[in-house]
Each structure stands twice: as C-alpha cells, then as structure tokens.
Tab-separated table of C-alpha atoms and ligand atoms in Angstrom:
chain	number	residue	atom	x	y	z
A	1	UNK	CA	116.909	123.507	108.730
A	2	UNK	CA	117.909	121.533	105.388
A	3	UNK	CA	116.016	119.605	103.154
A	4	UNK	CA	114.630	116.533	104.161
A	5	UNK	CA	115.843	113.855	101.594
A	6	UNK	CA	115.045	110.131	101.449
A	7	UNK	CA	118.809	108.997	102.454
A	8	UNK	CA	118.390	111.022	105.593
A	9	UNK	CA	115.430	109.401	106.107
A	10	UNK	CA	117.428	106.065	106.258
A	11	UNK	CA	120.037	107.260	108.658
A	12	UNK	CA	117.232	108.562	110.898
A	13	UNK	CA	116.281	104.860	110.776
A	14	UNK	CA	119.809	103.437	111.537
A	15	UNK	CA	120.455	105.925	113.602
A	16	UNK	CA	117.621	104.910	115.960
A	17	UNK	CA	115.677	108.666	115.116
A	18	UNK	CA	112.014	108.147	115.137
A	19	UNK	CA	110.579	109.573	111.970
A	20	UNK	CA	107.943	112.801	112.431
A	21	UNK	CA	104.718	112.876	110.086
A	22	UNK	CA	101.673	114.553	109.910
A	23	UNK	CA	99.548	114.886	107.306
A	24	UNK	CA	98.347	118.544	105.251
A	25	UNK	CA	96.181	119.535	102.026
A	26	UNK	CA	96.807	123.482	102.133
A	27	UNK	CA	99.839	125.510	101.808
A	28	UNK	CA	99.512	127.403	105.127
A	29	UNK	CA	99.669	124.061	107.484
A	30	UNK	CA	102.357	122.881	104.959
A	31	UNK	CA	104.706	125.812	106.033
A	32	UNK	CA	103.417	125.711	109.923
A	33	UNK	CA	104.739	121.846	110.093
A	34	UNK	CA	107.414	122.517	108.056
A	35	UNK	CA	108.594	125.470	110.145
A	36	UNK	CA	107.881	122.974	112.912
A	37	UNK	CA	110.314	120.502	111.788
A	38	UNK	CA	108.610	117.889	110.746
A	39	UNK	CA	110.113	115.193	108.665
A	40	UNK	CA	107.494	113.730	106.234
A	41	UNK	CA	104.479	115.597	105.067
A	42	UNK	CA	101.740	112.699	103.520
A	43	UNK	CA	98.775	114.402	101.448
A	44	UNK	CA	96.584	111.855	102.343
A	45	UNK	CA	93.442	111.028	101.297
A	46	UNK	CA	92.179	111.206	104.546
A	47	UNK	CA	91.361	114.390	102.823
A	48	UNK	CA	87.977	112.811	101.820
A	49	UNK	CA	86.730	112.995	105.320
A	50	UNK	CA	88.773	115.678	106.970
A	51	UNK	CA	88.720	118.237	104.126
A	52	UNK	CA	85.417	117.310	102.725
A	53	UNK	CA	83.129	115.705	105.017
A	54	UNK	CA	82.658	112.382	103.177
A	55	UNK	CA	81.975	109.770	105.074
A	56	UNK	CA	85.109	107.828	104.014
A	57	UNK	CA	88.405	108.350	101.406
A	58	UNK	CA	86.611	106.839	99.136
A	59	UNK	CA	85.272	110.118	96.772
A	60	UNK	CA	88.639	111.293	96.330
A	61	UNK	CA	89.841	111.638	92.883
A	62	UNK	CA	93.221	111.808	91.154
A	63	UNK	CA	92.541	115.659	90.508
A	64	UNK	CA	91.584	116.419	94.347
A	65	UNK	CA	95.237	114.523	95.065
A	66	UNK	CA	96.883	116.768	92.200
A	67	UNK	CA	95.487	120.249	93.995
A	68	UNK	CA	95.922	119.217	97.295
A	69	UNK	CA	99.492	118.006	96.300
A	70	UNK	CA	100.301	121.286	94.355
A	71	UNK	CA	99.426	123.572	97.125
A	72	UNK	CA	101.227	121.898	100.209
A	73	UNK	CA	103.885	121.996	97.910
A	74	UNK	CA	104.091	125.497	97.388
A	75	UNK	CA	103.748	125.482	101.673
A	76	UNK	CA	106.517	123.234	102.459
A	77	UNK	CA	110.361	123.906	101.995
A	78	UNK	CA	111.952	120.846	103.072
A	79	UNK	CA	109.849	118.317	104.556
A	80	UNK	CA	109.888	115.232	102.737
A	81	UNK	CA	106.308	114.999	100.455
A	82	UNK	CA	104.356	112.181	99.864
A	83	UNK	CA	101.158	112.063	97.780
A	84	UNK	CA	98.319	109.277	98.275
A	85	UNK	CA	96.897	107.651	95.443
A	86	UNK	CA	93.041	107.758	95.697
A	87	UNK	CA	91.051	104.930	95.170
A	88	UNK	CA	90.829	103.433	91.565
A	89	UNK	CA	93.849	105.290	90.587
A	90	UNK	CA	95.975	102.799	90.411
A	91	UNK	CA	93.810	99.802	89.422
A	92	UNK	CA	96.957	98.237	87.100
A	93	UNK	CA	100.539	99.305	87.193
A	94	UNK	CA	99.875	101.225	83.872
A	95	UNK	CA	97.452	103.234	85.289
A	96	UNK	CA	99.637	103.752	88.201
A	97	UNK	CA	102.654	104.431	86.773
A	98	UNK	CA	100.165	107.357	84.423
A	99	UNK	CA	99.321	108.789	87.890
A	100	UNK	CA	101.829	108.867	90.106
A	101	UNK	CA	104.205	110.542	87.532
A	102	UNK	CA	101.825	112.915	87.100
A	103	UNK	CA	101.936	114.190	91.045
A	104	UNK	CA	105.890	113.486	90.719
A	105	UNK	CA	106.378	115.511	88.011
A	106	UNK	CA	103.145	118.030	87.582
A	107	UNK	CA	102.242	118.846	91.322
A	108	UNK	CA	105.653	118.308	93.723
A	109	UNK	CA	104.865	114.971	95.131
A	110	UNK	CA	108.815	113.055	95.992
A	111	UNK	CA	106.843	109.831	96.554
A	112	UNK	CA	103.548	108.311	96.127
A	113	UNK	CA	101.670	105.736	98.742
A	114	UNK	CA	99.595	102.900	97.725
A	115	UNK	CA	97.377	101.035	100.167
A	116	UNK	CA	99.077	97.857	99.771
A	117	UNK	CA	98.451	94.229	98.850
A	118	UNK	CA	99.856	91.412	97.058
A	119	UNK	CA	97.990	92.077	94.059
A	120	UNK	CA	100.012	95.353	94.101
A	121	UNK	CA	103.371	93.686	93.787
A	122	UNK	CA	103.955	94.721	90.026
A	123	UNK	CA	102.882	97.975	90.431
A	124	UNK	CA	105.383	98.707	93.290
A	125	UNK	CA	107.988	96.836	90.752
A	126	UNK	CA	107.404	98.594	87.559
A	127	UNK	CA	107.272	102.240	89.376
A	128	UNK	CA	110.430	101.574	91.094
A	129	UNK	CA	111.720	100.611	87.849
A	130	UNK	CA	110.516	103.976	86.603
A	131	UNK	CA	112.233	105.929	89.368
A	132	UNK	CA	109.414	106.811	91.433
A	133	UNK	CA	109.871	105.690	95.003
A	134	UNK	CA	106.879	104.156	96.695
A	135	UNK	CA	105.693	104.120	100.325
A	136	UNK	CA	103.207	101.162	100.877
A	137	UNK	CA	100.584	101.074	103.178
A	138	UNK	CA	99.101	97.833	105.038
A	139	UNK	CA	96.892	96.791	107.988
A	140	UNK	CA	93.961	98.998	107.835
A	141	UNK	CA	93.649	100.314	104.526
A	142	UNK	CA	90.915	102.961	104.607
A	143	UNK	CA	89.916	102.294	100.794
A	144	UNK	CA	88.685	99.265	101.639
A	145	UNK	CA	86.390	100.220	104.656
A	146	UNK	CA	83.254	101.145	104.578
A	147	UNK	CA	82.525	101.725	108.043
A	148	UNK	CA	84.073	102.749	111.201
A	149	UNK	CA	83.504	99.425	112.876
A	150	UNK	CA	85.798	97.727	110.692
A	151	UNK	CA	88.558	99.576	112.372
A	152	UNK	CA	90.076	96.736	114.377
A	153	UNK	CA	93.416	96.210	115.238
A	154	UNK	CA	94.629	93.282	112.455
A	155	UNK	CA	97.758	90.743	113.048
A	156	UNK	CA	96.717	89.642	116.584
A	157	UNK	CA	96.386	85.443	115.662
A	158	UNK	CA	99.356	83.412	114.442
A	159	UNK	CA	97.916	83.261	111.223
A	160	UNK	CA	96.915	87.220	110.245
A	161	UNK	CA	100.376	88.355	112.091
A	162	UNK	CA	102.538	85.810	109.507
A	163	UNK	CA	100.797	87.056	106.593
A	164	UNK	CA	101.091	89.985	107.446
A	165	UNK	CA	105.078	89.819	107.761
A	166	UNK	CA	104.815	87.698	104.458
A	167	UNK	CA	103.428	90.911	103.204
A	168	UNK	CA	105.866	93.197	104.280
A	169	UNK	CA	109.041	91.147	103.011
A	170	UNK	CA	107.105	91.058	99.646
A	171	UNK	CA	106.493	94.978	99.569
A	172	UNK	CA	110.276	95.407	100.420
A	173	UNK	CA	111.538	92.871	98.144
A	174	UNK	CA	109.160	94.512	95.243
A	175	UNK	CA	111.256	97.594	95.462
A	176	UNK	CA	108.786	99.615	98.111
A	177	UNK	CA	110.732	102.382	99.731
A	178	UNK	CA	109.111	103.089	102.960
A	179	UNK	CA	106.033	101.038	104.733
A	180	UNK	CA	103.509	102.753	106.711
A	181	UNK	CA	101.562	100.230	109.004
A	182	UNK	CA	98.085	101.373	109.760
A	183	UNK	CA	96.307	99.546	113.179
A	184	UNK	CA	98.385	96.233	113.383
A	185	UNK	CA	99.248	94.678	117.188
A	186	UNK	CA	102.321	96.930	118.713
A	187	UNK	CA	104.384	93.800	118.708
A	188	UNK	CA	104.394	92.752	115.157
A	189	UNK	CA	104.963	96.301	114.231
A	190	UNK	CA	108.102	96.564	115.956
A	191	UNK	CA	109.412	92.980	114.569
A	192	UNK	CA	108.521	94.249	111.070
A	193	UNK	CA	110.436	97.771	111.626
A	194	UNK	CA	113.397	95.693	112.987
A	195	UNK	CA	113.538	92.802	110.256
A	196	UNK	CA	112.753	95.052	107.666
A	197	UNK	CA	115.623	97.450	105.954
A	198	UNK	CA	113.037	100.160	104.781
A	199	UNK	CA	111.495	102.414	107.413
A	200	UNK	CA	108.244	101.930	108.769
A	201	UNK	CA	106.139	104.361	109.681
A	202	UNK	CA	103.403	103.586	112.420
A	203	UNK	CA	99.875	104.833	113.154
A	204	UNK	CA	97.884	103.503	115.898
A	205	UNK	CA	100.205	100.514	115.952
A	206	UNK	CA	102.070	101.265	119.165
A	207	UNK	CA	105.229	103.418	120.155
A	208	UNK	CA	108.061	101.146	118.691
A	209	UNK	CA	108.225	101.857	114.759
A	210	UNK	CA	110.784	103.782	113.139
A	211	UNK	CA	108.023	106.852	113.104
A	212	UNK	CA	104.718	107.687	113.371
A	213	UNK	CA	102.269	109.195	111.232
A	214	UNK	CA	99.212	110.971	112.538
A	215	UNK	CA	96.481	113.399	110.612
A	216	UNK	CA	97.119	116.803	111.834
A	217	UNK	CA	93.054	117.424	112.300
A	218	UNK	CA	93.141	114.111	114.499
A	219	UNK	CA	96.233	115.590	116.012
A	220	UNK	CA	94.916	119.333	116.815
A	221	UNK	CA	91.608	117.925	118.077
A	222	UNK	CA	90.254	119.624	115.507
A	223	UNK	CA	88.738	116.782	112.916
A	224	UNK	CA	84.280	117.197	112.171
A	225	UNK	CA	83.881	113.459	112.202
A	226	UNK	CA	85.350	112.288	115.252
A	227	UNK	CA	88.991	112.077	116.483
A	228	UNK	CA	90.307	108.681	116.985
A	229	UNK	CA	90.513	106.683	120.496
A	230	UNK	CA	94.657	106.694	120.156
A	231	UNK	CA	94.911	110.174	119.578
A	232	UNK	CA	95.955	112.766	122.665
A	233	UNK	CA	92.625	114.265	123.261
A	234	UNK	CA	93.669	117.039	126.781
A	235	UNK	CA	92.581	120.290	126.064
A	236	UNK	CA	94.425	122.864	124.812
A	237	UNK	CA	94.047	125.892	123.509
A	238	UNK	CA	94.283	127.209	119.524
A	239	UNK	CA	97.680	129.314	120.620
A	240	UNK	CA	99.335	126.345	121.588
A	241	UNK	CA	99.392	124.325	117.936
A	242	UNK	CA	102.732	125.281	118.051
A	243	UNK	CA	103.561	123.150	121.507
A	244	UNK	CA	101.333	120.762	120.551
A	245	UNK	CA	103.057	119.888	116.903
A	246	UNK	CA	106.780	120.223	118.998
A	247	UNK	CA	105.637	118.034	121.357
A	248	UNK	CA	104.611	114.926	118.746
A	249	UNK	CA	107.588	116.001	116.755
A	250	UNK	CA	109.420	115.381	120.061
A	251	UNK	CA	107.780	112.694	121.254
A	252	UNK	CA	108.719	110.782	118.221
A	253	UNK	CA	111.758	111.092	117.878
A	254	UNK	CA	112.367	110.298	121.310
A	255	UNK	CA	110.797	107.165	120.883
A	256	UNK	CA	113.489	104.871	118.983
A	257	UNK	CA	112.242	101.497	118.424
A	258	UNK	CA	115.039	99.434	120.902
B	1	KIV	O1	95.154	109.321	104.181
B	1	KIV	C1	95.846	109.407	105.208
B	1	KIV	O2	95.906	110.439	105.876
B	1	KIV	C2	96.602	108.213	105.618
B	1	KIV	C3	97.270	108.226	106.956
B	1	KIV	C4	96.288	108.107	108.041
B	1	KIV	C5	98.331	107.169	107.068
B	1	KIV	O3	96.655	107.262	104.888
C-alpha cells in the first residue's frame, strides 16, 4: 500500500472511488485502519464524548487535539490525516491560522477541519493562503449542539437546502479542500458532491457522496454513550473488527455516487 496523498484523493473522486474514513485518537487503531486500508483518518473531536465521556465535543481543547493528533500519527503510515479544530480554537483566522499550523507542523496533522459557516470564510481564505489545506464541515455541526435532540436531518425545505448549497459553493470558492457533510437530506448531498469540484465526504447523509466518514466506536458498536440510529448495529463478535472495518472500507468504495 502507498501513501495516501490529497491528489489521489481527487482521482478517487473523478474516478467515481468512494472515499473510506473512520475516525482514531490512539496509535494502535491508527495502524489497525491503516493496515486496513483506509483512506482518510479524521482525529475528531468526537473525542470529547467517545474518548472522554463528556456529554458533547464541546470540552475539547487545542492540547487534547495536539496529543491525540501526535499519537495516531505515530500509528498511521499512509492514510491521509486530518485533525479537528476544537471549539474556540479558531474564533478569528489569526487564531486559526496559530493553531492549525501548530498540528501541521508540531503533531502530523496534513489537514485541519473546521465546522463550517459563512462567518468562517476568511479563515478558510487566509489558511489556504498559508498552505494549509482545509476540510470544512456543515449540516450538523456538533460544536454547536447541546443536546442530542437537535440532531435532525437539515436541508429538507426549499429554503435550508439552497442555503445550504449557497454554503458549499462559498466554502469551495474560499479555497476549502474537501467538505464533509454531517446529517443533510441524501438528495442534496449527492447534488452538492456532483456540482462541487472538491470531494465530499458524507455521514449520515445517505449512500451517494464521494465517501463516507463514520467514528470507529460508532462503527465497532463499541461507543459508552449510545451508537447512532444510521450506524450497522448486527452483532458481531470482537475477532471480527477486522471484517467489519473491510467491509465499510468495501462498502464505500463500492458505492460511487452515479
Ligand atoms: O469529530 C468527529 O468525529 C467528526 C465526524 C463525526 C465527522 O466531526
């Protein structure tokens, strides 16, 4: 297996290649997924919950992201990393631009993901400027919720589905270099992977994205708080992680979006 760079990223896109990623915060499940194949590792802040047994994301800290970041890192050998930017970390593109190149250059990170709105548009602009590729993140954006109730799907009326293709074009335009879309109808997801050049990345947003994105707790059945309604919940058994990652590996990249 070879390195996973961003440019084959975009011919997995072209090429009609769905796009494999899980998420990990050690260095052990960073080499299991890796060994697996997988494309995109995400150190997400799902951490907060997953990891820690907050309630939410929203206790994470820059310095959780950093360690988390530093050992998948020394896991993974050629999945493609992406670190999350915790809440309040990247309040104005100053302070973003501070700490993302700090998990670029200190911890491993390729890429850093922002949940994403309009008010974000400078910070995706003066990063990219800066060399540091961003993945944006829209729909659900976890930072903002406080409770579990709030997860509904979003961009099912005329109105919330154009804005949130306004959205989308803007985050492209601003320089964003991949889009994860977080709970968002099925439908809109797959126009926005089709209109837009940049890959997007889907999580409970139906089959037809470029890729998907799952936690691997949520994924191994194995999360304390809960595991999510979209998530393959048939038993199996601890020696079969292996079949299980294969199989959403598989899955994936079986689904192409046309
Ligand atoms: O923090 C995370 O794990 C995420 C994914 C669910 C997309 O943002």
């Amino acid at each position: 297996m070879s390195k996973i760079t961003l440019k084959k990223i975009y011919s997995m896109k072209k090429k009609h290649i769905g796009i494999a990623c899980l998420t990990a915060y050690d260095a052990s499940f960073a080499k299991y997924i890796d060994d697996c194949g997988i494309d995109i590792i995400l150190i997400g802040d799902s951490l907060g919950v997953v990891v820690q047994g907050h309630v939410n994301t929203h206790d994470v800290t820059q310095s959780d992201i950093e360690y988390h970041t530093g050992l998948v890192s020394r896991g993974n050998k050629n999945a493609y990393l992406i670190s999350d930017m915790p809440i309040n970390t990247y309040n104005t593109p100053k302070q973003a631009l501070k700490n993302a190149k700090r998990l670029i250059r200190n911890c491993g990170a390729h890429m850093v993901k922002l949940e994403t709105d309009v008010t974000h548009l400078k910070t995706i602009e003066l990063l990219t400027q800066e060399k540091i590729p961003v993945c944006a993140h829209i729909g659900i954006k976890p930072q903002r919720i406080i409770s579990n109730s709030e997860y509904r799907k979003q961009g099912k009326t005329i109105e919330t589905k154009n804005n949130i293709l306004n959205e989308a074009n803007l985050i492209e335009k601003a320089g964003a270099k991949l889009l994860i879309v977080e709970c968002i109808d099925k439908t809109l997801a797959n126009t926005i992977s089709k209109k837009l050049s940049i890959p997007v990345i889907g999580i409970a947003s139906g089959k037809k994205c470029d890729g998907q994105i799952l936690v691997l707790y949520d994924l191994l059945n194995i999360s304390f708080s809960g595991v999510p309604k979209f998530v393959d919940k048939s038993f199996f058994q601890i020696k079969d992680i292996h079949k299980r990652i294969k199989s959403f590996i598989k899955k994936t990249k079986n689904n192409s979006r046309v």
